[in-house]
Amino acid sequence: MPARLCVTAALCAAVVLPPAAAAPRAATVKVAFLQGEQVVYVDRPGSNVAAAVRGLLAGPTGTEKAQGIKSQLPAATPLRGISVRGGVATIDVGIKFASGSRAESLTARVAQLVLTATRVPNVRSVRLLVKGGTPLGLFPGILASFPLTAKSVTAPPRMAPPAPAAQQPKPPSAVTRAIQQRLADLGFMRADEVDGRPGPRTTSAVVAFQKWSGLGRDGVVGPATRTALDSAARPTPTRPGAGHRVEVLLDRQLTLVIDGARVTRILDVSSGKPGYDTPAGSWKVFRKEARSWSVPYRVWLPWASYFVGGVAFHEYPDVPPAPASHGCVRVPRWDAHWLYTQTPVGTLVTVIGRSR
Amino acid sequence: MRAVAAAAVAIAALALPASAATPPTRTPGVLMVALQMPSAGFQVGIVRGRTVLLARGLEVDLATQVAKLLGLRARFQNEPSFSRLVKLGPNDWDAAVAQISVTPDRARKVDFSTPYFQADQGVLVRVGVKPVPRSIAALRKLVLCAQRGTTGGAIVTNRIKPTRKPLFPVDVSVLLYDLFAKRCEAIVFDASTLAVLRREAPDRYGPLVGRIPTRERYAIAFEKGSPLRARVDAALQAISRDGTLARLRHRWLGADTAKLPVLR
């Protein structure tokens, strides 16, 4: 069955289209899985909450997994019982549901269960039981001794994302300015960022250059990086194409912003870690959120441009040299807004596994 | 209180060699431990009736270690009412481990082990409360909540003396629910537990604004005259001496709440 995806509970009604024709169609329920930083819904056969929860516990299909769709529910978690009374679905799952100690996984699996059940008509909330008992304190930030509504697991906090810590600028130097200018000439920095002051922007640009050049990703301009910088040419697109577009190079952990045959910028990014791989393929930006909230992982994602399911470019405070995200493409703070302006809805995003 | 307990430990250590027979418990070979779920960092799990499944936390590990040293197997049951953990008279458990601080009043009703933890009370504010309270005087103007019958409740009533009516739910889950449901603007509870709650789900809570030093000491409670106390004291002393207790504290609680600002 082809996956019919939509992102976040609130938007699903708008994103999942009804069947094109009026032909009879088997009843389906929506099951909440995860892709990137968001919840996505896929169809499963059935018409009631039991079918939906069984579909959730069964996990994504192989095809869905290939698209980066995941579940945080432990495999083979049994359903011990389910009933609905007065709009409250009492769902009793096996003890595996509460296994593990990673807070993000524990809270995400409760969100999946609640969002799956409450997508079924006439189910407003979920009373969660694990092996017949009430889980107390096992799911961080979730009070499972009370019925859980979709809102209780999706609502963002009424506070803005934390502001990044202010850093004292370091004094400028001619050496740093020369390196920055070279990086800007090659497309690894913006011209307006050349100020001669060392700092995380410059380090990130050096790392991006090292990634492109196949050098060690330490952000330090040592002899090898210096030599490579002196002889380097501006990167070129790794795939043929026309117009304004973006390439994400998973093997090099870089994003290229391209106009025609010219790469205008090369950005240091971090994509999905093993097991959360950013799905390769050609996608288009379909939704933009200046301040996005990750429902399953409960974290702010500023300057988010979604291009497949719950996978987006977004700002993140930590962009290590290696893949580290839940499937999204993390962009450093100083580049995130710029990339956001460069990726309007409809922008082609090609995610490439092997770019060399 | 602590000096008396320490003397008891020393006597017990002399009188009871490690090879002594397993101590008498309600069920032979089993140390039935009463908990009061949940308390982040100290004890969380699944409660079915009074049965506890998948129990985790500092106090769960502590009780397990103590039982092991006594040649017993720890089993856990939940006691939903805090006051029943410190009441006079017989119980259907052997020991209660539930952040019970030693007070003279409680010591008249139950026997206490040597303390295993020193705690202060903390103040956790609801998301969105402005201005953020930074003093006792500022807290006085808020709707405060604390668990009934606990040190936190006494602090609210006797120390902060709020001008608006406070809430004192019996259950910790209700206390947190009241915070989420905006019935409370701040809660007063064990500072270490509040720090764990906030660390695990930072978006769900406002700031942990500080602590109110109480220097209360948590100890294991027994029925008056329980023969277990001396043996448990010796075991507690052993796991304190060999570093086990410090490791458990670090594993389950992490940061030292003594670094939180003191609210005056």
Coordinates of C-alpha atoms in Angstrom, one line a residue:
Chain A
M1 CA 0.0 0.0 0.0
P2 CA 1.5 3.4 -0.9
A3 CA 2.0 5.5 2.1
R4 CA -0.2 8.6 2.3
L5 CA 1.6 10.9 4.5
C6 CA 0.8 14.1 6.3
V7 CA 2.7 16.0 8.9
T8 CA 1.3 16.8 12.4
A9 CA -2.2 16.1 13.5
A10 CA -3.5 19.6 12.9
L11 CA -2.5 19.6 9.2
C12 CA -3.5 16.1 8.2
A13 CA -7.0 16.9 7.1
A14 CA -5.6 19.4 4.7
V15 CA -2.7 17.3 3.4
V16 CA -4.2 13.8 3.0
L17 CA -6.4 14.0 -0.1
P18 CA -9.6 12.1 -0.5
P19 CA -9.7 9.4 -3.2
A20 CA -9.9 11.0 -6.7
A21 CA -12.8 8.9 -7.8
A22 CA -16.0 7.9 -6.0
A23 CA -15.1 4.2 -6.3
P24 CA -15.7 2.1 -3.3
R25 CA -12.7 1.9 -1.1
A26 CA -11.8 -0.3 1.9
A27 CA -12.1 1.5 5.2
T28 CA -8.8 2.7 6.6
V29 CA -7.4 4.1 9.8
K30 CA -4.5 6.5 10.3
V31 CA -1.4 5.3 12.1
A32 CA 1.1 7.8 13.5
F33 CA 4.7 7.0 12.7
L34 CA 7.7 9.3 12.7
Q35 CA 9.8 10.7 9.9
G36 CA 12.5 13.2 10.5
E37 CA 11.4 15.3 13.4
Q38 CA 7.7 14.9 12.9
V39 CA 4.7 12.6 13.1
V40 CA 3.4 11.3 9.8
Y41 CA 0.3 9.3 9.2
V42 CA 0.0 6.2 7.1
D43 CA -3.1 4.3 6.2
R44 CA -3.9 0.8 7.5
P45 CA -6.9 -1.3 6.8
G46 CA -9.6 -1.2 9.5
S47 CA -12.3 1.0 10.9
N48 CA -11.8 1.1 14.6
V49 CA -9.2 2.0 17.3
A50 CA -8.1 -1.6 17.8
A51 CA -7.2 -1.9 14.1
A52 CA -5.3 1.5 14.3
V53 CA -3.4 0.4 17.4
R54 CA -2.5 -3.0 16.0
G55 CA -1.3 -1.2 12.9
L56 CA 0.9 1.0 15.0
L57 CA 2.3 -1.9 17.0
A58 CA 3.1 -3.8 13.8
G59 CA 5.4 -0.9 12.8
P60 CA 6.1 0.6 9.4
T61 CA 6.4 -1.6 6.3
G62 CA 9.7 -2.2 4.5
T63 CA 8.7 0.3 1.9
E64 CA 7.9 2.9 4.5
K65 CA 11.1 2.2 6.3
A66 CA 13.0 2.9 3.1
Q67 CA 11.4 6.3 3.1
G68 CA 12.8 7.0 6.5
I69 CA 9.5 6.2 8.4
K70 CA 10.1 4.9 11.9
S71 CA 8.4 4.0 15.1
Q72 CA 9.7 4.5 18.6
L73 CA 7.5 1.7 19.9
P74 CA 9.7 -1.4 20.7
A75 CA 9.2 -4.2 18.2
A76 CA 6.7 -6.9 19.1
T77 CA 5.0 -4.9 21.8
P78 CA 1.8 -6.9 22.5
L79 CA -1.6 -5.3 22.7
R80 CA -3.2 -6.8 25.9
G81 CA -6.6 -5.2 25.6
I82 CA -8.4 -2.2 24.3
S83 CA -11.9 -0.8 24.9
V84 CA -13.6 2.5 24.4
R85 CA -16.1 4.1 26.7
G86 CA -17.3 7.6 26.7
G87 CA -14.7 8.7 24.2
V88 CA -11.8 7.4 26.3
A89 CA -9.9 4.5 24.8
T90 CA -8.3 2.3 27.5
I91 CA -5.3 0.7 25.8
D92 CA -3.4 -1.9 27.7
V93 CA 0.0 -2.8 26.2
G94 CA 2.8 -5.2 27.1
I95 CA 5.6 -4.2 29.4
K96 CA 7.9 -3.8 26.4
F97 CA 6.1 -0.5 25.7
A98 CA 7.9 1.0 28.8
S99 CA 11.3 -0.5 28.1
G100 CA 14.4 1.6 27.6
S101 CA 15.4 4.8 29.4
R102 CA 15.9 7.4 26.6
A103 CA 13.4 10.2 27.4
E104 CA 12.9 11.2 23.7
S105 CA 12.0 7.6 22.7
L106 CA 9.7 7.1 25.7
T107 CA 7.8 10.4 25.1
A108 CA 7.6 9.9 21.3
R109 CA 6.1 6.4 21.6
V110 CA 3.3 7.8 23.9
A111 CA 2.7 10.5 21.4
Q112 CA 2.4 8.0 18.6
L113 CA -0.1 5.9 20.5
V114 CA -2.3 8.8 21.6
L115 CA -2.2 10.4 18.1
T116 CA -3.1 7.1 16.5
A117 CA -6.0 6.4 18.8
T118 CA -7.4 9.9 18.8
R119 CA -7.5 10.0 15.0
V120 CA -10.2 7.4 15.2
P121 CA -13.7 9.1 15.2
N122 CA -15.3 9.3 18.7
V123 CA -12.0 8.7 20.5
R124 CA -11.1 11.8 22.4
S125 CA -8.4 10.6 24.8
V126 CA -6.4 7.6 25.9
R127 CA -6.0 5.9 29.2
L128 CA -2.7 4.1 28.9
L129 CA -2.1 0.9 30.8
V130 CA 1.1 -1.1 30.7
K131 CA 0.7 -4.8 31.7
G132 CA -2.6 -3.8 33.3
G133 CA -1.1 -1.1 35.5
T134 CA -0.7 2.6 35.4
P135 CA 2.7 3.9 34.4
L136 CA 3.8 6.5 37.0
G137 CA 6.8 8.7 36.1
L138 CA 8.1 6.4 33.4
F139 CA 7.3 8.8 30.5
P140 CA 9.0 12.1 31.1
G141 CA 6.6 15.1 31.1
I142 CA 3.6 12.8 30.6
L143 CA 1.1 12.2 33.3
A144 CA -0.2 8.8 32.3
S145 CA -2.4 8.4 35.3
F146 CA -4.8 10.8 33.6
P147 CA -6.5 10.4 30.1
L148 CA -4.2 11.7 27.4
T149 CA -5.5 13.9 24.7
A150 CA -3.9 14.7 21.3
K151 CA -3.4 18.2 22.6
S152 CA -1.6 17.0 25.7
V153 CA 1.1 15.3 23.6
T154 CA 1.3 17.8 20.7
A155 CA 1.0 21.3 22.2
P156 CA 4.2 23.3 22.1
P157 CA 5.2 25.1 25.2
R158 CA 4.1 28.7 25.6
M159 CA 7.6 29.9 25.4
A160 CA 10.0 30.9 22.7
P161 CA 13.0 28.8 21.8
P162 CA 15.9 29.6 24.0
A163 CA 18.1 32.3 22.7
P164 CA 21.6 31.2 21.9
A165 CA 24.3 32.1 24.4
A166 CA 25.9 35.4 23.5
Q167 CA 29.6 35.0 22.7
Q168 CA 32.2 37.6 23.1
P169 CA 33.6 38.3 19.6
K170 CA 37.3 37.7 19.2
P171 CA 39.6 40.4 17.9
P172 CA 40.1 40.4 14.1
S173 CA 43.2 39.4 12.4
A174 CA 44.5 39.7 8.8
V175 CA 45.2 35.9 8.7
T176 CA 41.6 35.1 9.6
R177 CA 40.3 37.7 7.2
A178 CA 42.4 36.1 4.4
I179 CA 41.1 32.6 5.1
Q180 CA 37.5 33.9 5.3
Q181 CA 37.9 35.8 2.0
R182 CA 39.1 32.6 0.4
L183 CA 36.3 30.6 1.8
A184 CA 33.8 33.3 0.6
D185 CA 35.3 33.2 -2.9
L186 CA 34.8 29.5 -3.0
G187 CA 31.2 29.7 -1.7
F188 CA 31.7 28.4 1.8
M189 CA 30.9 31.8 3.5
R190 CA 28.9 34.8 2.6
A191 CA 30.8 37.9 1.6
D192 CA 29.1 39.9 4.3
E193 CA 30.5 37.4 6.9
V194 CA 34.1 38.2 6.2
D195 CA 35.1 40.3 9.3
G196 CA 38.5 38.9 10.2
R197 CA 37.2 37.5 13.6
P198 CA 37.6 33.8 14.3
G199 CA 34.6 32.0 15.6
P200 CA 32.1 29.3 15.0
R201 CA 31.0 30.6 11.6
T202 CA 34.5 30.5 10.3
T203 CA 35.1 27.1 11.9
S204 CA 31.9 25.8 10.3
A205 CA 32.9 27.1 6.9
V206 CA 36.4 25.5 7.3
V207 CA 34.7 22.2 8.2
A208 CA 32.4 22.5 5.1
F209 CA 35.5 23.0 3.0
Q210 CA 37.2 20.0 4.6
K211 CA 34.2 17.9 4.0
W212 CA 34.1 18.9 0.3
S213 CA 37.8 18.3 -0.1
G214 CA 37.9 14.9 1.8
L215 CA 40.1 16.3 4.6
G216 CA 39.9 15.6 8.3
R217 CA 36.9 17.5 9.7
D218 CA 38.5 19.4 12.5
G219 CA 37.7 23.0 11.5
V220 CA 41.4 24.0 11.8
V221 CA 43.3 25.4 8.9
G222 CA 46.5 23.3 9.2
P223 CA 49.0 22.7 6.4
A224 CA 46.8 20.2 4.4
T225 CA 43.7 22.5 4.6
R226 CA 45.9 25.6 3.7
T227 CA 47.3 23.8 0.7
A228 CA 43.9 22.6 -0.4
L229 CA 42.4 26.1 0.1
D230 CA 45.1 27.7 -2.1
S231 CA 44.4 25.4 -5.0
A232 CA 40.7 24.8 -4.7
A233 CA 38.1 25.7 -7.2
R234 CA 34.5 26.6 -6.4
P235 CA 32.5 23.4 -6.1
T236 CA 30.2 22.4 -8.9
P237 CA 26.8 20.6 -8.8
T238 CA 27.2 16.8 -8.4
R239 CA 24.1 16.2 -10.6
P240 CA 23.0 17.8 -13.8
G241 CA 20.1 20.2 -13.5
A242 CA 18.7 23.6 -14.2
G243 CA 17.4 26.5 -12.3
H244 CA 17.4 27.1 -8.6
R245 CA 17.8 23.9 -6.6
V246 CA 19.5 22.3 -3.6
E247 CA 21.6 19.2 -3.2
V248 CA 22.1 17.4 0.1
L249 CA 25.2 15.3 0.0
L250 CA 24.8 12.6 2.7
D251 CA 28.3 11.2 2.3
R252 CA 29.9 14.6 2.7
Q253 CA 27.4 16.1 5.1
L254 CA 27.0 19.2 2.9
T255 CA 24.2 21.1 1.4
L256 CA 24.8 22.9 -1.9
V257 CA 22.6 25.8 -3.0
I258 CA 22.7 25.9 -6.8
D259 CA 21.6 28.4 -9.5
G260 CA 21.9 26.9 -13.0
A261 CA 25.4 25.5 -13.2
R262 CA 26.8 27.6 -10.3
V263 CA 26.9 26.6 -6.7
T264 CA 26.1 29.7 -4.8
R265 CA 26.7 28.4 -1.3
I266 CA 28.0 25.2 0.4
L267 CA 26.7 24.7 3.9
D268 CA 28.0 22.6 6.7
V269 CA 25.0 20.4 7.8
S270 CA 24.3 17.2 9.7
S271 CA 21.7 14.7 8.4
G272 CA 20.1 11.6 9.9
K273 CA 22.2 9.4 12.1
P274 CA 22.3 5.6 11.5
G275 CA 18.9 4.2 11.8
Y276 CA 17.3 7.6 11.1
D277 CA 18.8 8.0 7.6
T278 CA 17.6 11.1 5.6
P279 CA 15.8 9.5 2.7
A280 CA 17.7 9.8 -0.6
G281 CA 15.7 11.0 -3.7
S282 CA 14.3 14.0 -5.4
W283 CA 11.9 16.0 -3.3
K284 CA 10.3 19.5 -3.2
V285 CA 9.9 21.9 -0.4
F286 CA 6.2 21.8 0.5
R287 CA 5.9 23.6 3.8
K288 CA 7.7 26.3 5.6
E289 CA 7.6 27.2 9.3
A290 CA 9.6 30.0 10.7
R291 CA 9.3 28.3 14.2
S292 CA 8.4 24.7 13.9
W293 CA 7.7 22.4 16.9
S294 CA 8.8 18.8 16.8
V295 CA 5.8 16.9 18.2
P296 CA 7.5 13.6 19.0
Y297 CA 10.8 14.9 20.2
R298 CA 9.5 18.1 21.8
V299 CA 12.1 20.5 20.6
W300 CA 11.9 23.8 18.6
L301 CA 13.1 23.7 15.0
P302 CA 13.5 27.3 13.8
W303 CA 13.5 28.1 10.1
A304 CA 12.1 24.8 9.0
S305 CA 11.6 23.9 5.3
Y306 CA 9.9 20.5 5.0
F307 CA 10.7 18.6 1.8
V308 CA 9.5 15.0 2.5
G309 CA 7.1 14.0 5.3
G310 CA 8.6 15.3 8.5
V311 CA 12.1 15.8 7.1
A312 CA 13.2 19.4 6.9
F313 CA 16.1 21.8 6.8
H314 CA 16.1 23.5 10.2
E315 CA 18.3 25.4 12.6
Y316 CA 19.8 23.4 15.4
P317 CA 22.3 24.5 18.1
D318 CA 24.4 21.4 17.5
V319 CA 25.7 20.6 14.0
P320 CA 28.5 18.0 14.5
P321 CA 30.6 16.9 11.5
A322 CA 28.9 13.6 11.3
P323 CA 25.2 12.5 10.8
A324 CA 23.4 13.2 14.1
S325 CA 19.7 14.1 13.5
H326 CA 16.5 12.1 13.5
G327 CA 16.5 12.4 9.7
C328 CA 16.2 16.1 9.2
V329 CA 19.1 18.3 7.9
R330 CA 20.4 20.4 10.7
V331 CA 21.7 23.8 9.6
P332 CA 23.9 26.0 11.8
R333 CA 22.3 29.0 13.4
W334 CA 24.1 31.6 11.2
D335 CA 23.1 29.9 8.0
A336 CA 19.5 28.7 8.9
H337 CA 17.6 31.9 8.1
W338 CA 19.6 32.4 4.9
L339 CA 18.8 28.9 3.7
Y340 CA 15.2 29.4 4.7
T341 CA 15.0 32.4 2.3
Q342 CA 16.6 30.3 -0.4
T343 CA 14.2 27.4 -0.3
P344 CA 10.7 28.7 -1.2
V345 CA 7.9 26.1 -1.5
G346 CA 8.5 24.1 -4.7
T347 CA 12.3 24.2 -4.5
L348 CA 13.8 21.0 -5.8
V349 CA 15.8 19.2 -3.1
T350 CA 17.9 16.3 -4.2
V351 CA 19.2 14.1 -1.4
I352 CA 22.2 12.1 -2.7
G353 CA 23.8 9.2 -0.9
R354 CA 27.1 9.0 -2.8
S355 CA 28.2 12.2 -4.4
R356 CA 31.8 11.3 -5.4
Chain B
M1 CA 18.9 11.8 65.7
R2 CA 21.7 11.0 63.4
A3 CA 24.2 10.5 66.2
V4 CA 22.0 8.0 67.9
A5 CA 21.5 6.1 64.7
A6 CA 25.2 6.0 64.1
A7 CA 25.8 4.6 67.5
A8 CA 23.2 1.9 66.8
V9 CA 25.0 1.0 63.6
A10 CA 28.3 0.6 65.4
I11 CA 26.7 -1.7 68.0
A12 CA 24.9 -3.7 65.3
A13 CA 28.0 -4.1 63.3
L14 CA 29.7 -5.6 66.3
A15 CA 26.8 -7.8 67.3
L16 CA 25.8 -9.1 63.9
P17 CA 28.5 -10.7 61.8
A18 CA 27.9 -10.8 58.0
S19 CA 27.2 -14.5 58.2
A20 CA 24.2 -14.0 60.6
A21 CA 21.0 -15.7 59.5
T22 CA 18.7 -13.8 57.3
P23 CA 16.6 -11.4 59.3
P24 CA 12.9 -12.1 60.1
T25 CA 10.6 -10.7 57.5
R26 CA 6.9 -11.1 56.8
T27 CA 7.7 -13.5 54.0
P28 CA 10.8 -15.5 54.5
G29 CA 13.6 -14.5 52.2
V30 CA 11.8 -11.4 51.0
L31 CA 12.1 -7.8 52.0
M32 CA 8.7 -6.3 51.2
V33 CA 9.4 -2.6 50.6
A34 CA 6.6 0.0 50.5
L35 CA 7.1 2.7 47.9
Q36 CA 5.0 5.8 47.0
M37 CA 5.1 6.2 43.3
P38 CA 6.0 8.3 41.5
S39 CA 9.0 10.5 42.4
A40 CA 11.3 11.3 39.5
G41 CA 14.8 10.1 40.1
F42 CA 13.8 8.2 43.3
Q43 CA 11.1 5.8 42.3
V44 CA 9.0 5.4 39.1
G45 CA 7.3 2.4 37.7
I46 CA 4.0 0.7 36.9
V47 CA 1.4 0.3 39.6
R48 CA -1.4 -2.3 39.4
G49 CA -3.4 -2.2 42.5
R50 CA -0.6 -2.2 45.0
T51 CA 1.7 -4.3 42.9
V52 CA 4.7 -2.5 41.4
L53 CA 6.2 -3.5 38.1
L54 CA 9.3 -2.2 36.4
A55 CA 10.4 -0.1 39.4
R56 CA 13.3 2.2 38.8
G57 CA 15.2 4.9 40.6
L58 CA 17.6 5.6 43.4
E59 CA 15.4 4.3 46.2
V60 CA 14.5 1.2 44.2
D61 CA 18.2 0.4 43.7
L62 CA 19.0 1.3 47.3
A63 CA 16.4 -1.1 48.7
T64 CA 17.5 -3.8 46.3
Q65 CA 21.1 -3.4 47.4
V66 CA 20.2 -3.4 51.1
A67 CA 18.0 -6.5 50.7
K68 CA 20.9 -8.2 48.9
L69 CA 23.3 -7.5 51.8
L70 CA 20.7 -8.9 54.2
G71 CA 20.5 -12.1 52.1
L72 CA 16.9 -11.2 51.0
R73 CA 15.2 -10.4 47.8
A74 CA 13.5 -7.0 47.5
R75 CA 9.9 -6.9 46.5
F76 CA 7.9 -3.7 46.1
Q77 CA 4.4 -2.6 46.7
N78 CA 2.8 0.8 46.4
E79 CA 1.3 2.8 49.2
P80 CA -0.7 5.6 47.7
S81 CA -1.1 7.6 50.9
F82 CA 2.0 9.2 52.4
S83 CA 0.6 9.4 55.9
R84 CA 0.2 5.6 56.0
L85 CA 3.9 5.2 55.5
V86 CA 4.6 6.9 58.8
K87 CA 1.6 5.8 60.9
L88 CA 1.8 4.0 64.2
G89 CA 0.9 0.3 64.2
P90 CA 1.3 -2.7 62.1
N91 CA 1.8 -2.7 58.3
D92 CA 1.9 -5.4 55.6
W93 CA 5.4 -4.4 54.5
D94 CA 8.8 -4.7 56.2
A95 CA 10.3 -1.3 55.3
A96 CA 9.1 1.9 53.7
V97 CA 11.4 3.8 51.3
A98 CA 9.8 6.9 49.9
Q99 CA 11.7 10.1 50.6
I100 CA 10.6 10.0 54.2
S101 CA 12.4 12.7 56.1
V102 CA 13.1 12.1 59.7
T103 CA 11.1 14.3 62.0
P104 CA 10.5 14.0 65.8
D105 CA 6.7 13.6 65.2
R106 CA 7.3 10.7 62.7
A107 CA 9.9 9.2 64.9
R108 CA 7.3 8.7 67.6
K109 CA 5.3 6.5 65.2
V110 CA 7.9 4.6 63.3
D111 CA 11.6 3.6 63.7
F112 CA 14.0 5.1 61.2
S113 CA 17.2 3.8 59.7
T114 CA 20.3 5.8 59.5
P115 CA 19.6 8.5 56.9
Y116 CA 20.7 7.8 53.3
F117 CA 20.1 11.2 51.7
Q118 CA 20.0 14.9 52.7
A119 CA 17.5 17.0 50.9
D120 CA 16.2 20.5 50.5
Q121 CA 12.9 21.6 49.1
G122 CA 12.8 23.2 45.7
V123 CA 10.4 25.5 43.9
L124 CA 9.3 24.7 40.3
V125 CA 7.3 27.3 38.5
R126 CA 4.7 26.7 35.8
V127 CA 5.5 27.6 32.2
G128 CA 4.5 31.2 31.5
V129 CA 4.4 32.6 35.0
K130 CA 5.7 36.2 34.9
P131 CA 7.5 37.7 36.6
V132 CA 9.5 34.6 37.6
P133 CA 9.6 34.6 41.4
R134 CA 13.0 34.8 42.9
S135 CA 12.2 35.3 46.6
I136 CA 10.0 34.0 49.4
A137 CA 8.1 37.4 49.2
A138 CA 7.5 36.9 45.4
L139 CA 6.3 33.3 46.1
R140 CA 3.8 34.6 48.6
K141 CA 1.7 36.1 45.9
L142 CA 1.4 32.9 43.8
V143 CA -1.0 30.0 44.0
L144 CA 1.3 27.4 45.5
C145 CA 0.9 23.6 45.7
A146 CA 2.6 20.9 47.7
Q147 CA 1.8 17.3 48.5
R148 CA -0.3 17.0 51.6
G149 CA 1.5 15.9 54.8
T150 CA 5.0 16.5 53.4
T151 CA 7.8 18.9 54.3
G152 CA 6.8 20.9 51.2
G153 CA 3.4 21.4 52.5
A154 CA 4.7 22.6 55.9
I155 CA 7.1 25.0 54.1
V156 CA 4.2 26.5 52.2
T157 CA 2.0 26.9 55.3
N158 CA 4.6 27.9 57.9
R159 CA 7.4 29.5 55.9
I160 CA 6.1 31.1 52.7
K161 CA 2.6 31.8 54.1
P162 CA 1.0 32.6 50.7
T163 CA -1.7 35.2 50.5
R164 CA -3.7 33.1 48.0
K165 CA -5.1 29.7 49.0
P166 CA -2.7 26.9 48.3
L167 CA -3.6 23.4 47.2
F168 CA -2.4 20.3 48.9
P169 CA -3.2 17.2 46.8
V170 CA -2.6 13.8 48.4
D171 CA -0.9 12.3 45.3
V172 CA 2.2 13.5 43.5
S173 CA 0.6 12.8 40.1
V174 CA -2.2 15.1 41.0
L175 CA 0.3 17.7 42.2
L176 CA 2.0 17.7 38.7
Y177 CA -1.4 17.6 37.0
D178 CA -2.5 20.7 38.9
L179 CA 0.7 22.4 37.7
F180 CA 0.0 21.4 34.0
A181 CA -3.7 22.3 34.4
K182 CA -2.7 25.8 35.6
R183 CA -4.3 25.3 39.0
C184 CA -0.9 25.9 40.5
E185 CA 1.6 28.6 39.7
A186 CA 4.5 26.9 41.5
I187 CA 5.0 23.6 43.4
V188 CA 7.2 23.0 46.4
F189 CA 8.7 19.5 46.5
D190 CA 12.0 17.7 46.9
A191 CA 14.6 19.8 45.0
S192 CA 16.4 16.8 43.5
T193 CA 13.1 15.4 42.1
L194 CA 12.1 18.7 40.6
A195 CA 15.6 19.0 39.0
V196 CA 15.1 15.5 37.4
L197 CA 11.6 16.4 36.2
R198 CA 12.8 19.6 34.6
R199 CA 15.9 18.0 33.0
E200 CA 13.9 15.1 31.5
A201 CA 11.1 17.3 30.0
P202 CA 12.3 20.9 30.0
D203 CA 9.5 22.2 27.8
R204 CA 6.8 21.0 30.2
Y205 CA 7.9 23.1 33.2
G206 CA 9.0 26.6 33.9
P207 CA 12.2 27.4 35.8
L208 CA 13.4 25.6 38.9
V209 CA 13.8 28.9 40.6
G210 CA 15.7 27.8 43.7
R211 CA 15.7 25.9 46.9
I212 CA 14.6 26.4 50.5
P213 CA 17.2 24.7 52.7
T214 CA 15.6 22.2 55.0
R215 CA 18.6 19.9 55.4
E216 CA 16.0 17.1 56.0
R217 CA 17.3 13.6 56.0
Y218 CA 15.6 10.7 54.2
A219 CA 15.6 7.4 56.0
I220 CA 14.0 4.0 55.7
A221 CA 10.9 3.6 58.0
F222 CA 10.0 0.5 60.0
E223 CA 7.4 -0.4 62.5
K224 CA 8.3 0.5 66.0
G225 CA 10.6 -2.1 67.4
S226 CA 11.4 -3.8 64.1
P227 CA 14.3 -6.2 64.4
L228 CA 15.3 -5.2 60.9
R229 CA 16.5 -1.7 61.7
A230 CA 19.9 -2.6 63.0
R231 CA 20.7 -4.9 60.1
V232 CA 19.5 -2.4 57.5
D233 CA 21.6 0.3 59.2
A234 CA 24.7 -1.9 58.8
A235 CA 23.9 -2.5 55.2
L236 CA 23.3 1.2 54.5
Q237 CA 26.6 2.0 56.1
A238 CA 28.3 -0.6 54.0
I239 CA 26.9 0.8 50.7
S240 CA 27.8 4.3 51.8
R241 CA 31.4 3.3 52.6
D242 CA 32.0 1.4 49.4
G243 CA 30.7 4.3 47.2
T244 CA 27.6 2.5 46.0
L245 CA 25.3 5.1 47.4
A246 CA 27.2 7.9 45.8
R247 CA 27.1 6.1 42.4
L248 CA 23.4 5.7 42.7
R249 CA 22.9 9.3 43.5
H250 CA 24.9 10.3 40.5
R251 CA 23.2 7.9 38.2
W252 CA 19.6 8.8 39.1
L253 CA 19.8 12.4 40.2
G254 CA 22.8 13.8 38.4
A255 CA 23.5 17.5 39.2
D256 CA 23.9 18.6 42.8
T257 CA 20.9 20.8 43.8
A258 CA 23.1 22.5 46.5
K259 CA 24.1 24.7 43.6
L260 CA 20.6 26.1 43.2
P261 CA 20.1 29.6 44.6
V262 CA 18.6 29.8 48.0
L263 CA 15.3 31.5 48.2
R264 CA 15.1 34.1 51.0

